[in-house]
XYZ file of C-alpha atoms in Angstrom:
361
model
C -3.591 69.612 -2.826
C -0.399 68.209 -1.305
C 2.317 69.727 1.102
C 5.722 69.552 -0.298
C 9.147 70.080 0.970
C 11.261 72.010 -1.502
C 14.897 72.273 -0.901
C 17.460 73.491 -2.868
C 21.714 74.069 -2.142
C 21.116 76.783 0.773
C 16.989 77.680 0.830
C 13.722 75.158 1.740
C 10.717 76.006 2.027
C 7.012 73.937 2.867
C 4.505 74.531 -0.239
C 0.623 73.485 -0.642
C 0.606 72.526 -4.480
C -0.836 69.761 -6.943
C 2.691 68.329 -8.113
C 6.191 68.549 -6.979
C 6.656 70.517 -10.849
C 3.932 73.320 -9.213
C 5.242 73.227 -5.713
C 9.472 74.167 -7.401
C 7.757 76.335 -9.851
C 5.877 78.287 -6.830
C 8.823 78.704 -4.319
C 10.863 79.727 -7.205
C 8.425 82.678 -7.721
C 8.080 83.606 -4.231
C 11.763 83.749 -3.963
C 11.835 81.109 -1.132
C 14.635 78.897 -3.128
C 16.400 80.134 -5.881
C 16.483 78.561 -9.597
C 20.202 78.538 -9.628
C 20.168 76.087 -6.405
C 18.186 73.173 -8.981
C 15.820 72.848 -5.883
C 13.822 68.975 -5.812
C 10.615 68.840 -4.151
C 9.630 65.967 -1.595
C 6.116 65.483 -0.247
C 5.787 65.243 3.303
C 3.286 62.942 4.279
C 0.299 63.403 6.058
C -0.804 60.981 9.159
C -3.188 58.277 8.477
C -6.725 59.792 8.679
C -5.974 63.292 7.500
C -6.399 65.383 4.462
C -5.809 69.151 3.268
C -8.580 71.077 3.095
C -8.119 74.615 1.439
C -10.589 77.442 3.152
C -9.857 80.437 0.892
C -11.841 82.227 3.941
C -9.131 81.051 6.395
C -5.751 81.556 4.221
C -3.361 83.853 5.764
C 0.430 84.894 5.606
C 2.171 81.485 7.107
C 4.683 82.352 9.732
C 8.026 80.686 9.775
C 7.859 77.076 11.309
C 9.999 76.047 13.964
C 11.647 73.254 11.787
C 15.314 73.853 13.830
C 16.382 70.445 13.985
C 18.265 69.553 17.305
C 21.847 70.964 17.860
C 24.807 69.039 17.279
C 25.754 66.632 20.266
C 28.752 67.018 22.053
C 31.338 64.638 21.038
C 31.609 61.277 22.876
C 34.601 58.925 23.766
C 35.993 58.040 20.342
C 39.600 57.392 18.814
C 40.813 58.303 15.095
C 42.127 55.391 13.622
C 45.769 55.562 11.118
C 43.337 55.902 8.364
C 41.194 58.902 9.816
C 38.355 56.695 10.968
C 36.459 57.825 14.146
C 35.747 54.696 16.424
C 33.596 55.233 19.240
C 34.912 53.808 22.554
C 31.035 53.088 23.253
C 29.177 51.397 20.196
C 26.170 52.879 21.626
C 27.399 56.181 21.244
C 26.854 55.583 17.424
C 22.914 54.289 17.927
C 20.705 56.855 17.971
C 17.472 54.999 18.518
C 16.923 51.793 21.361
C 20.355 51.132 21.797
C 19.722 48.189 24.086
C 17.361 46.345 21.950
C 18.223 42.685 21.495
C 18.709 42.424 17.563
C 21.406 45.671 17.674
C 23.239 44.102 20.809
C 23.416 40.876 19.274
C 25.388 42.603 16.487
C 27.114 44.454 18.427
C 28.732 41.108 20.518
C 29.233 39.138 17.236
C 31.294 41.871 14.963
C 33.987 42.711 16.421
C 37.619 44.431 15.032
C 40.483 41.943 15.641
C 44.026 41.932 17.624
C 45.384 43.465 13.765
C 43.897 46.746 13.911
C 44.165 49.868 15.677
C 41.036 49.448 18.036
C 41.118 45.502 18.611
C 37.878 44.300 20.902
C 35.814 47.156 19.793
C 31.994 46.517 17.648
C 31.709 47.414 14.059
C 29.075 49.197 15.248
C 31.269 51.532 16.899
C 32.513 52.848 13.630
C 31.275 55.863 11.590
C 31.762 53.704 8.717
C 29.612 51.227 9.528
C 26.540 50.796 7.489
C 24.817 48.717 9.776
C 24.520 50.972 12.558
C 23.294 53.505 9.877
C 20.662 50.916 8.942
C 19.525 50.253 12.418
C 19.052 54.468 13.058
C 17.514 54.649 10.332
C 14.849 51.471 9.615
C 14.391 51.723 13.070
C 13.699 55.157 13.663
C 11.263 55.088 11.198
C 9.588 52.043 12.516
C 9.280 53.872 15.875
C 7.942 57.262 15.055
C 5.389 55.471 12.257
C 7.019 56.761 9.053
C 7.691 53.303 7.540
C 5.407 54.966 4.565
C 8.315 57.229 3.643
C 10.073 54.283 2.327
C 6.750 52.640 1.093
C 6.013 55.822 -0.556
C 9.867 55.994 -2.288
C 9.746 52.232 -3.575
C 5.360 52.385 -5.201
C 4.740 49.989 -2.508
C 1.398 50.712 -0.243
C 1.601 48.137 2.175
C 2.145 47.525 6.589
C 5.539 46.897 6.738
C 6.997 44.579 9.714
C 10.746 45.590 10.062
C 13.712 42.649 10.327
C 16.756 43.479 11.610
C 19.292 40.335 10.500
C 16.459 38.555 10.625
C 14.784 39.485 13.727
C 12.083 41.678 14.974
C 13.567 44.943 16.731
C 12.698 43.362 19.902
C 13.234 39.706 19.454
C 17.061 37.824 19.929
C 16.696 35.336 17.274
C 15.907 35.393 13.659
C 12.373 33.969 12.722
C 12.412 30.375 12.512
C 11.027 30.565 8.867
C 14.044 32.558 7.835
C 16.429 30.156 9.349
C 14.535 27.029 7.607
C 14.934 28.535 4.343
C 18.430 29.304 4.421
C 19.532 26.223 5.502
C 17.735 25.208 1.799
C 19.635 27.393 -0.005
C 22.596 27.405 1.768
C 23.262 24.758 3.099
C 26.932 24.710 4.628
C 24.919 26.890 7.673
C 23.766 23.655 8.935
C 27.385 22.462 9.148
C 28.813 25.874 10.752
C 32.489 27.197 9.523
C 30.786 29.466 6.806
C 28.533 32.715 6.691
C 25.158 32.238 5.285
C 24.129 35.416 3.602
C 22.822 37.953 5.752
C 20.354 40.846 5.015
C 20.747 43.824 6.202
C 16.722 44.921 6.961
C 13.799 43.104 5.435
C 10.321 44.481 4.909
C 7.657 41.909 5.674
C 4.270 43.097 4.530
C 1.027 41.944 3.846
C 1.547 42.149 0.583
C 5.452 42.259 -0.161
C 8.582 41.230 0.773
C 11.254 43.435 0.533
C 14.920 42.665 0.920
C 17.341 45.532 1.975
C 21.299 45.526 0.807
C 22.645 48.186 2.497
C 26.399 50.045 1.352
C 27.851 53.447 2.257
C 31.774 53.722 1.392
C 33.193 57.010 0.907
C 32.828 60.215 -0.909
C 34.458 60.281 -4.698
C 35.498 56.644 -4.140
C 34.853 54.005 -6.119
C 32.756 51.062 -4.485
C 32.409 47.666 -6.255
C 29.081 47.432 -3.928
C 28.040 44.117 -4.705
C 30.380 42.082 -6.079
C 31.551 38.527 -4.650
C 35.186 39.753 -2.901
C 37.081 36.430 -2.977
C 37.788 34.570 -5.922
C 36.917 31.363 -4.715
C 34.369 29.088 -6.813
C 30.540 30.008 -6.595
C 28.993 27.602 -4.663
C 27.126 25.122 -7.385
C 24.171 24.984 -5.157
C 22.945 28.483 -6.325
C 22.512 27.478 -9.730
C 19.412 25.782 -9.697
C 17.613 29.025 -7.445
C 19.133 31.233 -9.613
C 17.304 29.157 -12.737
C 14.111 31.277 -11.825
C 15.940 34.690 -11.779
C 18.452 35.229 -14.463
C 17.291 35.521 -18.316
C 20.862 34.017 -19.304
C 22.098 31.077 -17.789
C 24.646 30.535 -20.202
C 27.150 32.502 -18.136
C 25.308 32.604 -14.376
C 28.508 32.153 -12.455
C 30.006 34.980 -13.583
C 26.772 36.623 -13.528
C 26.408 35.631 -10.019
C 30.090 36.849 -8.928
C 29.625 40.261 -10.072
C 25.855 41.076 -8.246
C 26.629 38.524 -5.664
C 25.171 40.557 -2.815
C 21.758 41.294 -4.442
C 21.118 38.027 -6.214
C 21.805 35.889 -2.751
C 18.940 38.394 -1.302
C 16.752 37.656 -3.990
C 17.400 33.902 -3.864
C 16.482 34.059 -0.284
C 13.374 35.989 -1.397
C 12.129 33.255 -3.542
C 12.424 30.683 -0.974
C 10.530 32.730 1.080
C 8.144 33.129 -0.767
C 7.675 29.454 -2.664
C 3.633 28.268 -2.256
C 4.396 26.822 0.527
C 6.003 29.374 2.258
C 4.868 33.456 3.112
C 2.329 34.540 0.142
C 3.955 37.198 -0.490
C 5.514 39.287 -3.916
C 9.484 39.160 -3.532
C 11.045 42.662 -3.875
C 15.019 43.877 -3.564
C 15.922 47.343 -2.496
C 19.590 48.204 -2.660
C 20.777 50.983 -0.328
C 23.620 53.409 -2.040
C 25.417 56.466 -1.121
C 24.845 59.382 -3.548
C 28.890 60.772 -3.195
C 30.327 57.349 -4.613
C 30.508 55.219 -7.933
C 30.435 51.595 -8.768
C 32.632 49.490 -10.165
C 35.017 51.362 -13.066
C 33.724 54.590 -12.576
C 30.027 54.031 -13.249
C 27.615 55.154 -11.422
C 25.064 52.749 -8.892
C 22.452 53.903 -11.135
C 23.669 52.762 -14.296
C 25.254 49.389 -12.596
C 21.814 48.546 -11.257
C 20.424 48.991 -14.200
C 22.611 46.395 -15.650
C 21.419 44.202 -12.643
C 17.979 44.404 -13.434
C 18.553 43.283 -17.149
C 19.968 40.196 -16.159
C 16.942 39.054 -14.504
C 13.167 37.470 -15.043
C 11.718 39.924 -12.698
C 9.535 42.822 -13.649
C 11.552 46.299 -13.304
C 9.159 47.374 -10.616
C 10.267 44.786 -7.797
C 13.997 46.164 -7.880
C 14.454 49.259 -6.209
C 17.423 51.442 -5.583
C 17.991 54.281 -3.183
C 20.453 56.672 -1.785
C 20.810 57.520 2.001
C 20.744 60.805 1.217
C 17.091 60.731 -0.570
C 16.144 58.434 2.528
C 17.218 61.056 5.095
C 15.641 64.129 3.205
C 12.389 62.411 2.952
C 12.446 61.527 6.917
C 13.599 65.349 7.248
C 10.496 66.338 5.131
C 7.822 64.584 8.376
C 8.728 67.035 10.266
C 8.283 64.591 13.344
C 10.636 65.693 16.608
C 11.111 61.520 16.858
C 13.358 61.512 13.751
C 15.772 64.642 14.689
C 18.353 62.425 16.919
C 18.855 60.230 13.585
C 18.893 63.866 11.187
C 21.543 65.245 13.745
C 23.943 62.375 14.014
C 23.712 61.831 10.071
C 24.550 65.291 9.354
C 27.978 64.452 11.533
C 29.005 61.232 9.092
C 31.625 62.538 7.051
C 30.817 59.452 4.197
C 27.258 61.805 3.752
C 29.048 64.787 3.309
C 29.776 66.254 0.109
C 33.276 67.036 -0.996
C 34.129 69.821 -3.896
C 33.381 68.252 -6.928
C 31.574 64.868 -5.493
C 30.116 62.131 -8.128
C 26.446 60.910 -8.039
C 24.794 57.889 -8.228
């Protein structure tokens, strides 16, 4: 017996089934959610150390639960950009969860809009359209409140995730030294400055796995060429050799490489990581989407990542992709108070809100 969280277009409800098929099946009887709302069922969970036990003896008619989550906040300091964009005067107005914590203020100082735009000296961070603060709130909110497991759960993985924020433990200024080392090997232009070297969003470090996070958002209905090289500017020859022990076809890797330039760099990273010498650990890629957009010419993420994972040596079960939206219903469905700051100000970005007539992943 498991608890599940069903939810459909206006009705939830929390059943005790075998399967999330039993648990739909069960509030659709019961009239709790309604078969026209094509209601998904979630399971929520339980802490480390507990099971359900069923005492026929003991079953009664379950009250209501006082799931409310917390009340919209009030708005903060913010200005509306020419485009519609709400900037917060305060970046920490758009952190929900240890806004002062070294990794997240080190952003904060380094990306910053320029003399060009509307809000010139302000973070990224500020932004509602910034992904990263979306990943910090959320990776981090579930590293606080002990729900890393709902993203274990989503990807197959059972392991004790360690979270890295651009490298760095949530309470640590600079990126682990093993991290650095390696890019510097695969990238090597960092050691020179004048360049970027790539940059993960979140890692997973595990006892077991290593899981690299690309995170995107965009908007609603638009159409996001999510991890494509921008620029048209040469690939760098010293990824072909890495990229040897990824891709089935080398024949064409540079094109290849420009058009899933964000994930393959992760996984490239990955490898290094995780070379004999290096963490013993089994490389993994999760790539981050929002539900409400397409990929490149109309496709959805879905069907683009599946092209992805075609191109490569790996085994299909050490690329992952998620939406936000799956990621926030399944911290919704712990029912922990710890996570409702992060439900609240999610449910107030307009990129997770669904227009008439939105397009899925």
């Amino acid at each position: 017996m498991k608890v599940y969280h069903v939810r459909g277009v206006r009705h939830q409800a929390i059943i005790f089934a075998k399967s999330p098929e039993e648990a739909i099946a069960q509030a659709i009887e019961r009239k709790l959610v309604g078969d026209w709302e094509v209601p998904g069922a979630v399971e929520v969970p339980l802490p480390r150390g507990y099971r359900l036990v069923y005492d026929p003896m003991a079953a009664a008619e379950q009250s209501e639960l006082p799931l409310s989550v917390t009340s919209a906040e009030p708005e903060k300091p913010h200005t509306i950009t020419p485009s519609g964009v709400k900037v917060y005067h305060d970046w920490r107005d758009n952190i929900v969860v240890d806004a002062y914590a070294p990794p997240v203020v080190w952003k904060a100082g380094r990306d910053i809009f320029g003399r060009n735009t509307s809000v010139p000296g302000r973070s990224y961070l500020a932004s509602e359209n910034s992904e990263d603060a979306l990943s910090w709130n959320l990776f981090r909110t579930l590293e606080r409140t002990g729900h890393l497991d709902v993203i274990a759960r989503a990807l197959g993985l059972q392991d004790d995730f360690q979270v890295l924020y651009w490298y760095r433990p949530w309470d640590a200024t600079e990126p682990l030294p093993e991290i650095t080392a390696a890019l510097n090997r695969v990238e090597p232009w960092g050691l020179i400055g004048g360049r970027y070297q790539t940059e993960t969003d979140v890692i997973l470090k595990g006892q077991r796995y290593l899981v690299m996070v690309e995170c995107k958002l965009g908007k609603p209905g638009a159409h996001v060429r999510a991890w494509e090289r921008p620029s048209r500017s040469r690939i760098p020859p010293t990824y072909e050799e890495p990229l040897r022990a990824l891709l089935v076809d080398m024949q064409d890797w540079e094109a290849t490489m420009r058009r899933f330039y964000q994930l393959l760099r992760h996984l490239i990273l990955a490898n290094e990581l995780c070379r004999l010498d290096g963490w013993p650990l089994e490389p993994h890629l999760l790539a981050v989407v929002n539900a409400l957009n397409v990929n490149r010419d109309g496709v959805t993420h879905s069907v683009e990542f599946e092209h992805f994972r075609r191109c490569l040596r790996l085994a299909p079960e050490q690329t992952h992709l998620l939406t936000w939206q799956e990621m926030l219903e399944r911290t919704e469905a712990t029912f922990d108070p710890g996570v409702r700051p992060l439900l609240a100000h999610a449910r107030q970005l307009r990129n997770l809100q669904a227009p008439a007539g939105s397009l899925g992943v």
